C-alpha positions as a LaTeX table, in Angstrom:
\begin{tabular}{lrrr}
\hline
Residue & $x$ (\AA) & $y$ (\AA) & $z$ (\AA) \\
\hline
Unk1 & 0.00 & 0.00 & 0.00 \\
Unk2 & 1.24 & 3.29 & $-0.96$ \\
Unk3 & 2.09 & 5.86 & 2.18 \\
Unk4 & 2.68 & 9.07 & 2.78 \\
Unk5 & 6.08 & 10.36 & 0.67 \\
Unk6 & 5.63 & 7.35 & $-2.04$ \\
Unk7 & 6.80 & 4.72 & 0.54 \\
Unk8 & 5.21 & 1.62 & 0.76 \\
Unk9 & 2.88 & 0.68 & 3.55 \\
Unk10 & 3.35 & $-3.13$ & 3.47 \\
Unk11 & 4.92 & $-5.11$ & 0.60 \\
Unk12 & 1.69 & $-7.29$ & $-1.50$ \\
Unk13 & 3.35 & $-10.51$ & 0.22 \\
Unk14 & 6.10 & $-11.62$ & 2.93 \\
Unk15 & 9.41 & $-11.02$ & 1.87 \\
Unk16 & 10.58 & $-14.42$ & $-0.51$ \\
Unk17 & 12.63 & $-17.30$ & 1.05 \\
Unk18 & 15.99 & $-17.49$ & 0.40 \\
Unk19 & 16.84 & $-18.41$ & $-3.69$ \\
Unk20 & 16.87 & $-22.61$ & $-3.34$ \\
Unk21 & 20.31 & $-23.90$ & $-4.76$ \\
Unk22 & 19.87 & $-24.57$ & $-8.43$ \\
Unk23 & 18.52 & $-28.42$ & $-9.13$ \\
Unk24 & 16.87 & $-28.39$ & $-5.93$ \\
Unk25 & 13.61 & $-28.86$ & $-4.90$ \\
Unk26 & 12.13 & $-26.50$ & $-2.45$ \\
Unk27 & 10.29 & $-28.46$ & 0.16 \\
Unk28 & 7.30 & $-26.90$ & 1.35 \\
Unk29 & 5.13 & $-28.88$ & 4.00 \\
Unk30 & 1.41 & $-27.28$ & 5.10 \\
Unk31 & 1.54 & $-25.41$ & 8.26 \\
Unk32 & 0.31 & $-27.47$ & 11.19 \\
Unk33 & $-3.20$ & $-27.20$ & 12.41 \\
Unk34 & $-3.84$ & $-25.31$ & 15.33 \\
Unk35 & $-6.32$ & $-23.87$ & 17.58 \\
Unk36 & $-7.12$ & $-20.29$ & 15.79 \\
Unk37 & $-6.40$ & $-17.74$ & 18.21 \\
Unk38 & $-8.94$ & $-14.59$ & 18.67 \\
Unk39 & $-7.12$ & $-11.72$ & 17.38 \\
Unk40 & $-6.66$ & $-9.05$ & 20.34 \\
Unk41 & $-9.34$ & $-6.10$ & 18.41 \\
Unk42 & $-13.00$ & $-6.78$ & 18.86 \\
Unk43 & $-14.70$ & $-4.53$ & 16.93 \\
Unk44 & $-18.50$ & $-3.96$ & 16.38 \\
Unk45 & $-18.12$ & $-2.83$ & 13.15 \\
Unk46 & $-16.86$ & $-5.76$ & 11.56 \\
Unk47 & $-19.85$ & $-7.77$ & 12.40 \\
Unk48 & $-22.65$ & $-4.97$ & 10.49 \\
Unk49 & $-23.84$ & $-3.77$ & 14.08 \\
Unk50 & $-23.85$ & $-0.20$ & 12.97 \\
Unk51 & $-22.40$ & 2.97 & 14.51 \\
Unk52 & $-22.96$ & 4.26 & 17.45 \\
Unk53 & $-21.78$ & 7.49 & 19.81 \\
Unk54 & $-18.25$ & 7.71 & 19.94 \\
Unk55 & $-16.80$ & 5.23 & 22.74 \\
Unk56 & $-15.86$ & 6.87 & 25.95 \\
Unk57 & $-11.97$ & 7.67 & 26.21 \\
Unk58 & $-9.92$ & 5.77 & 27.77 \\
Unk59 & $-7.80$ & 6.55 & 30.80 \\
Unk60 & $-5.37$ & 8.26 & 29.91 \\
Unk61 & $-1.61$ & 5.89 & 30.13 \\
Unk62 & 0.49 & 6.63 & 32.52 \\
Unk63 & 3.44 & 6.74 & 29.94 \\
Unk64 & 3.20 & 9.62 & 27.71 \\
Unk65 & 2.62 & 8.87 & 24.23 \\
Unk66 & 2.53 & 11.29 & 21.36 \\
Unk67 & 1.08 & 10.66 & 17.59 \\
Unk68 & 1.85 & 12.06 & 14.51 \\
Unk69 & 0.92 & 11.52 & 11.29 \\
Unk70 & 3.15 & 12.63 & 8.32 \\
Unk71 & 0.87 & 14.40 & 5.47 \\
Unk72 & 3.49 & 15.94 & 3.16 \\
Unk73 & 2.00 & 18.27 & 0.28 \\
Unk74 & 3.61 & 16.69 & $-2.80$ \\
Unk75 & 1.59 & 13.63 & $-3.00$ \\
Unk76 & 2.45 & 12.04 & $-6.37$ \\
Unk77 & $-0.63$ & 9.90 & $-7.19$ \\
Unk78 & $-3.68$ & 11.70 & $-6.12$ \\
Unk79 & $-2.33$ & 15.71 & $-5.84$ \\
Unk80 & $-3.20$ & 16.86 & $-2.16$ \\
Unk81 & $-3.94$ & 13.31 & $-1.54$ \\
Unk82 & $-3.70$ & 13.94 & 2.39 \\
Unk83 & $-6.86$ & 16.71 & 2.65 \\
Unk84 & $-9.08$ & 15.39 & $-0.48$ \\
Unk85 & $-12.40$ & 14.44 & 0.91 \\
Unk86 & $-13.28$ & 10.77 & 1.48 \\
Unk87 & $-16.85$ & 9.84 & 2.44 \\
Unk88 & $-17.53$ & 13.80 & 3.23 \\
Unk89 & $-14.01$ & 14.26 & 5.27 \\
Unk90 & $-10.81$ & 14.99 & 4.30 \\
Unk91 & $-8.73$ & 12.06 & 4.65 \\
Unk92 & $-6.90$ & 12.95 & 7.58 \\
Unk93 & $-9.73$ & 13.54 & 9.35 \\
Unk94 & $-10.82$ & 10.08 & 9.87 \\
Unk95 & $-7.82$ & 8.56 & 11.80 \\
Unk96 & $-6.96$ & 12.03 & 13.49 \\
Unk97 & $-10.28$ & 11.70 & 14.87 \\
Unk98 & $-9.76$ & 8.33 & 16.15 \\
Unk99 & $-6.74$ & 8.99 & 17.56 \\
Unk100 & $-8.22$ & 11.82 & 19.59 \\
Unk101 & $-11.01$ & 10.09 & 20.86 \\
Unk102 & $-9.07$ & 6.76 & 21.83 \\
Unk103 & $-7.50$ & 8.96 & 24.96 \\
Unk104 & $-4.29$ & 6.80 & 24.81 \\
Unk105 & $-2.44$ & 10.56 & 23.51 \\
Unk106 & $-1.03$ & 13.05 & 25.16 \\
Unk107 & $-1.09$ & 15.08 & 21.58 \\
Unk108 & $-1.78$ & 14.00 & 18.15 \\
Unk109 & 0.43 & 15.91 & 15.36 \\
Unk110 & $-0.22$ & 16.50 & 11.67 \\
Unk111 & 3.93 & 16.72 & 10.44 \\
Unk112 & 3.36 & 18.46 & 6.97 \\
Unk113 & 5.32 & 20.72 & 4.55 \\
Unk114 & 2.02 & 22.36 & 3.20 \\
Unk115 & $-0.21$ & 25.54 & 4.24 \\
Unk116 & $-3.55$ & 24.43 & 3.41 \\
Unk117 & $-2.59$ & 20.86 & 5.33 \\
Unk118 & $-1.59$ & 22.54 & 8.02 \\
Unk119 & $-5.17$ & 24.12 & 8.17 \\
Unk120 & $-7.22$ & 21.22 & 7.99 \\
Unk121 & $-4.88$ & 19.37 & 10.19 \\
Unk122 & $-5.99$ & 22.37 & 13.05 \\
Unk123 & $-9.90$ & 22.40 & 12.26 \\
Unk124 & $-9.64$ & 18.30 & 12.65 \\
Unk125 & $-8.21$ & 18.80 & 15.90 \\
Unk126 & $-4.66$ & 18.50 & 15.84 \\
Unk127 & $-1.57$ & 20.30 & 16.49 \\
Unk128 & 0.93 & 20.91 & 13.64 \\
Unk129 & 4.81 & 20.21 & 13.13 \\
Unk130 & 6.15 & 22.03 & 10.04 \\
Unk131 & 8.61 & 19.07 & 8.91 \\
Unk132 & 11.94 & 20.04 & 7.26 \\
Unk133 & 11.75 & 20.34 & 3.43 \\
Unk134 & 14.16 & 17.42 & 2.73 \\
Unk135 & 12.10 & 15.10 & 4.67 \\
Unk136 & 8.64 & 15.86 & 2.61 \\
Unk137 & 9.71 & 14.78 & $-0.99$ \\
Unk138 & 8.79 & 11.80 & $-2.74$ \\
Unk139 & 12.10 & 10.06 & $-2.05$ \\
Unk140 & 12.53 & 11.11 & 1.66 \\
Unk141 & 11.74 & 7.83 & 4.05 \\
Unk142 & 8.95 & 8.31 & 6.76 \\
Unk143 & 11.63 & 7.56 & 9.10 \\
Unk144 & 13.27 & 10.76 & 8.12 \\
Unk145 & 9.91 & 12.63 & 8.81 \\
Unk146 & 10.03 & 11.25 & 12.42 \\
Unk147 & 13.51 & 11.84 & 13.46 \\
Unk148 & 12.55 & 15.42 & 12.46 \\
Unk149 & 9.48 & 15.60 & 14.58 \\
Unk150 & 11.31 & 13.73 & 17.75 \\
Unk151 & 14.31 & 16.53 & 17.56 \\
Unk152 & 11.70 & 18.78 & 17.36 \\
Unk153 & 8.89 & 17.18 & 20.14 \\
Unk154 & 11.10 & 15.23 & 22.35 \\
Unk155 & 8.57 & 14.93 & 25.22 \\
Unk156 & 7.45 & 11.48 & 24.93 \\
Unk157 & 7.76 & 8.14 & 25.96 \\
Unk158 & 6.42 & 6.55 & 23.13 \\
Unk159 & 5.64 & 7.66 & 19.77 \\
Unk160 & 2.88 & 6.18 & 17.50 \\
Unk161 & 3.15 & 6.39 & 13.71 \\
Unk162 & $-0.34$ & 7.17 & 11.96 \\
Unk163 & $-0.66$ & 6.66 & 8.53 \\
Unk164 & $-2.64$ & 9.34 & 6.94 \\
Unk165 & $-4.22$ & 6.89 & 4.20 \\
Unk166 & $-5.21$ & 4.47 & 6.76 \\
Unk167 & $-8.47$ & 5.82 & 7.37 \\
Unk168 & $-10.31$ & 2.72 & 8.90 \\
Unk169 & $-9.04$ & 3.19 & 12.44 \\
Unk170 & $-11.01$ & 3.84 & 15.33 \\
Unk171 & $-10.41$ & 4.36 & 18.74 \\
Unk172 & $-11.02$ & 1.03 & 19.82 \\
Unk173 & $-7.43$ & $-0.17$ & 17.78 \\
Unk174 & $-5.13$ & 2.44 & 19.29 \\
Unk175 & $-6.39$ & 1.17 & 22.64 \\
Unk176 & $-6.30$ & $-2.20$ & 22.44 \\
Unk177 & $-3.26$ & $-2.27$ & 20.73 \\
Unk178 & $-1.39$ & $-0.08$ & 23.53 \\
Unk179 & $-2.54$ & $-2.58$ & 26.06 \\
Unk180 & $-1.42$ & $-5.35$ & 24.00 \\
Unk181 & 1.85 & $-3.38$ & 23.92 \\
Unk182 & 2.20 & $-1.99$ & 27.20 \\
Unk183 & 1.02 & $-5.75$ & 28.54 \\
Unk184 & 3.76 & $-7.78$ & 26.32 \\
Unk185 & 6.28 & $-4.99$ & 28.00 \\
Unk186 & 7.49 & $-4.51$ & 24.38 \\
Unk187 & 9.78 & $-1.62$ & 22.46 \\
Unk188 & 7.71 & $-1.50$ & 19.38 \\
Unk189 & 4.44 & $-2.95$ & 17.97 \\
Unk190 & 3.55 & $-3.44$ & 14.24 \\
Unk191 & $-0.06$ & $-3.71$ & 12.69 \\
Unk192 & $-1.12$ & $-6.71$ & 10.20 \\
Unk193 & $-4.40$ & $-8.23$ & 8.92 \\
Unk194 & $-4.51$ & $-12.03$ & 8.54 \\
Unk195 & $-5.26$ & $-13.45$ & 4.95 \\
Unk196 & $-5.66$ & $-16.91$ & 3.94 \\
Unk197 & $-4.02$ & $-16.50$ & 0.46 \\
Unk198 & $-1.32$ & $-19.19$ & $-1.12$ \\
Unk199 & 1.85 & $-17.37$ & $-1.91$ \\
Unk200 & 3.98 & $-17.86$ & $-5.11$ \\
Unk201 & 7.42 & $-16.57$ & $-6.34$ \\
Unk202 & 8.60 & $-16.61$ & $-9.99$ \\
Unk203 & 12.09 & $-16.93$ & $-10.80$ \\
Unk204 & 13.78 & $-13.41$ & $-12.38$ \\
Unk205 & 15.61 & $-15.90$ & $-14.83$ \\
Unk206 & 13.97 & $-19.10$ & $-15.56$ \\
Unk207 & 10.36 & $-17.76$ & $-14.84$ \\
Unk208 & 10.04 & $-21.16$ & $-13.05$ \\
Unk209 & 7.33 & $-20.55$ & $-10.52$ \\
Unk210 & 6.93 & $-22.20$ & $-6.82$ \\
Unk211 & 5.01 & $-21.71$ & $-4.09$ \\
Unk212 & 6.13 & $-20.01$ & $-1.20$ \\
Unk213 & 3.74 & $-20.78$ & 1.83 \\
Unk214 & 2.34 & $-23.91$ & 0.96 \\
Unk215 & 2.58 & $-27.47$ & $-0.95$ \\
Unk216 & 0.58 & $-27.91$ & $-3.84$ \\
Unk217 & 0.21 & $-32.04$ & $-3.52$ \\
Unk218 & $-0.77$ & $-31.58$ & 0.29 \\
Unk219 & $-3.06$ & $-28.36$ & $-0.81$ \\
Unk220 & $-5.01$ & $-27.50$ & 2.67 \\
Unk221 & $-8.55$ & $-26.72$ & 3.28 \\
Unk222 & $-8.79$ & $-22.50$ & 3.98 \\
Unk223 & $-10.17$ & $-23.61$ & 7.58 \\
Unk224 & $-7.29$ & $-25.72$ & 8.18 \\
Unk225 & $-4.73$ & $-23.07$ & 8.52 \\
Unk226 & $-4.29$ & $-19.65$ & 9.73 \\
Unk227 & $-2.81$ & $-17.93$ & 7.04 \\
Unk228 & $-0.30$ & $-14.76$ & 6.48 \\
Unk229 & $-0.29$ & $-12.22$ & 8.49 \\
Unk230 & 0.42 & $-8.96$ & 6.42 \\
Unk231 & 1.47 & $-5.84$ & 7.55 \\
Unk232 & $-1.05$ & $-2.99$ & 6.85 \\
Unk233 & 0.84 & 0.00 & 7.58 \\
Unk234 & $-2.14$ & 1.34 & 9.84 \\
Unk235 & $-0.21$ & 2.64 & 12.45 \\
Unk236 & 3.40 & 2.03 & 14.66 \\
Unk237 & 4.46 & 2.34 & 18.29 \\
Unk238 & 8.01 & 2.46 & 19.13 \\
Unk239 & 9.48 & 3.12 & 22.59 \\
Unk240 & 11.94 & 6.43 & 22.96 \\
Unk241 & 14.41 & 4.47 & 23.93 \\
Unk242 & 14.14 & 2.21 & 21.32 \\
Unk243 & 13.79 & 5.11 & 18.64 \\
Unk244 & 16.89 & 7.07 & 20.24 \\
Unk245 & 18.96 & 4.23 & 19.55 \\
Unk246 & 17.75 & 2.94 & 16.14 \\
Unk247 & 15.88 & 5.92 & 14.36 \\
Unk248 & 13.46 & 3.19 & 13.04 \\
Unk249 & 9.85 & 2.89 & 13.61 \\
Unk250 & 10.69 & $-1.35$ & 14.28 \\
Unk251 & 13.08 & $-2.68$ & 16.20 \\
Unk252 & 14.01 & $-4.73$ & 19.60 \\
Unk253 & 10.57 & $-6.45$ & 21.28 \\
Unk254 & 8.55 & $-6.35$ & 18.77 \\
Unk255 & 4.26 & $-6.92$ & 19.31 \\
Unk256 & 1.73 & $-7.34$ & 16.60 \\
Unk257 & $-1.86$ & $-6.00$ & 16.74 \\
Unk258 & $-4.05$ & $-7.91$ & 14.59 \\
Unk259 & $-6.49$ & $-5.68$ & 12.42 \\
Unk260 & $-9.48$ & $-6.36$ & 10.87 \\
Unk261 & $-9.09$ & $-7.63$ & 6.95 \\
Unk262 & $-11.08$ & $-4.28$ & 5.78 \\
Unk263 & $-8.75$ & $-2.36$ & 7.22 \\
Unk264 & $-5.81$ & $-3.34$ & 4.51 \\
Unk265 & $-6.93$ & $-0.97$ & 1.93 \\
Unk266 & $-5.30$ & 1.18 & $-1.35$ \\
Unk267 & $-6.03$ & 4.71 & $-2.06$ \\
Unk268 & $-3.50$ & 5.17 & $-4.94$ \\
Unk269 & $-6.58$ & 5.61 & $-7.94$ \\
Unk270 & $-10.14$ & 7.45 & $-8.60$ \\
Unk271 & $-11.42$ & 3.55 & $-7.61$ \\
Unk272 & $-9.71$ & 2.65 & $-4.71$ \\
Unk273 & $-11.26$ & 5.91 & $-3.38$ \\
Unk274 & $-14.84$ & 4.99 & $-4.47$ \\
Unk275 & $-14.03$ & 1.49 & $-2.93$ \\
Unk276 & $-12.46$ & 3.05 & 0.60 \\
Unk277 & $-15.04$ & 5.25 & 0.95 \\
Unk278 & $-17.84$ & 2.85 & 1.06 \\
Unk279 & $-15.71$ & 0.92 & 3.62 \\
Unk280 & $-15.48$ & 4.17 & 5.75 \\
Unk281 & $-19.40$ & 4.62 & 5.88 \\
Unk282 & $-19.67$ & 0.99 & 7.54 \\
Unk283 & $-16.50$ & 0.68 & 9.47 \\
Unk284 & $-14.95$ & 3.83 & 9.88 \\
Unk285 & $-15.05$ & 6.27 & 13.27 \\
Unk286 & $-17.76$ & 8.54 & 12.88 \\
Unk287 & $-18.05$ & 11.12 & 15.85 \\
Unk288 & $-21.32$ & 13.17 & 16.95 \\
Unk289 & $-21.75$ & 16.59 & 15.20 \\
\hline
\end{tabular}
């Protein structure tokens, strides 16, 4: 999925195996059968319940922990891609509204480059970083974008990474996923949906093709294994510690917080929008007027 700056969210599968020696035969046996765990998020959305007021906030953690969410102006794709209105908000609306409802921040930041971001970024609620210029063009890594906001907003104790074009979270996520992080006593925490999809690689110089997660003459039933879990790129929390040491998002103890499948979504063309923003009617945080 395509971020903020032209990087990309997740990679479309888990990075390849190791090349297999040439004239061998990759062995691939079905993953074991086990008892399917209940992902950590329970969410009432994902089961066509409907919406209702916006959940009470959380206490507030003892731990500081500031958000921001990198919305550079030079989107490549979709121009202004950040602020163009999705389901009757801009797009940074929806998880900056989450994430100020959820009561697990101290502040939530909009880091941008761009005026008329920075304006919609205050009427939604949040406070502003101006990011340095070389962090906000299209080959400049989101990590660069948060070393610039730490030197800048030191005052935390753990920083969460919101993706802008991940507007499917609610508050629900950021605080069940700090618990699960806070509970597994972890530096960092990464966010994945599960698929049950049968991977394949193709050679760059044969074209051979094999499969990468499973065995085609043992092919198993969907309910007899638990998949991939993919990254979705909906949001990051990393320790200061850890991010003082490594300047990386990832990195020492690492947690996952399972996500609902809807919430792995594209908003690179005029259809993923039309596609996203029926999602966001359903499952996305809507707040009172």
């Amino acid at each position: 999925m395509a971020a903020e700056g032209g990087e990309s969210k997740a990679a479309d599968a888990p990075p390849a195996a190791a090349e297999e020696k040439k004239g061998e035969e990759p062995v691939h046996e079905p993953p074991a059968k086990k008892k399917k765990e209940e992902p950590v998020h329970e969410d009432i959305r994902s089961k066509g319940e409907g919406f209702g007021p916006p959940p009470a906030a959380a206490a507030r953690p003892s731990k500081r922990v500031v958000a921001v969410v990198p919305a550079r102006g030079g989107s490549v794709s979709i121009p202004l891609k950040n602020i163009k209105e999705l389901a009757g908000r801009p797009l940074i609306d929806w998880c900056v509204r989450a994430a100020l409802d959820s009561g697990v921040f101290a502040e939530v930041f909009v880091s941008t480059d761009h005026d008329g971001i920075q304006a919609v970024a205050e009427r939604c609620g949040a406070k502003v970083h101006r990011r340095a210029e070389h962090t906000a063009t299209s080959s400049a890594s989101t990590e660069s974008a948060l070393v610039d906001f730490a030197a800048a907003h030191a005052d935390f104790d753990v920083l969460c990474l919101i993706q802008a074009t991940s507007p499917l979270v609610t508050p629900e996520h950021f605080q069940e996923a700090f618990a699960h992080f806070e509970r597994l006593g972890a530096d960092s925490l990464v966010t994945a949906v599960r698929v049950v999809r049968f991977l394949w690689r193709v050679h760059p110089e044969t074209s051979e093709a094999t499969p990468v997660n499973y065995n085609p003459a043992k092919r198993p039933l969907r309910q007899e294994w638990d998949g991939e879990l993919i990254e979705n790129g909906a949001f990051y929390f990393t320790s200061k510690a850890l991010f003082d040491k490594e300047q990386c998002r990832l990195g020492g103890k690492m947690a996952l917080y399972e996500m609902p499948e809807h919430t792995f979504v594209e908003l690179d063309s005029p259809v993923d929008w039309e596609v996203v923003s029926g999602l966001c009617q359903k499952h996305g945080h809507h707040t009172k007027a």
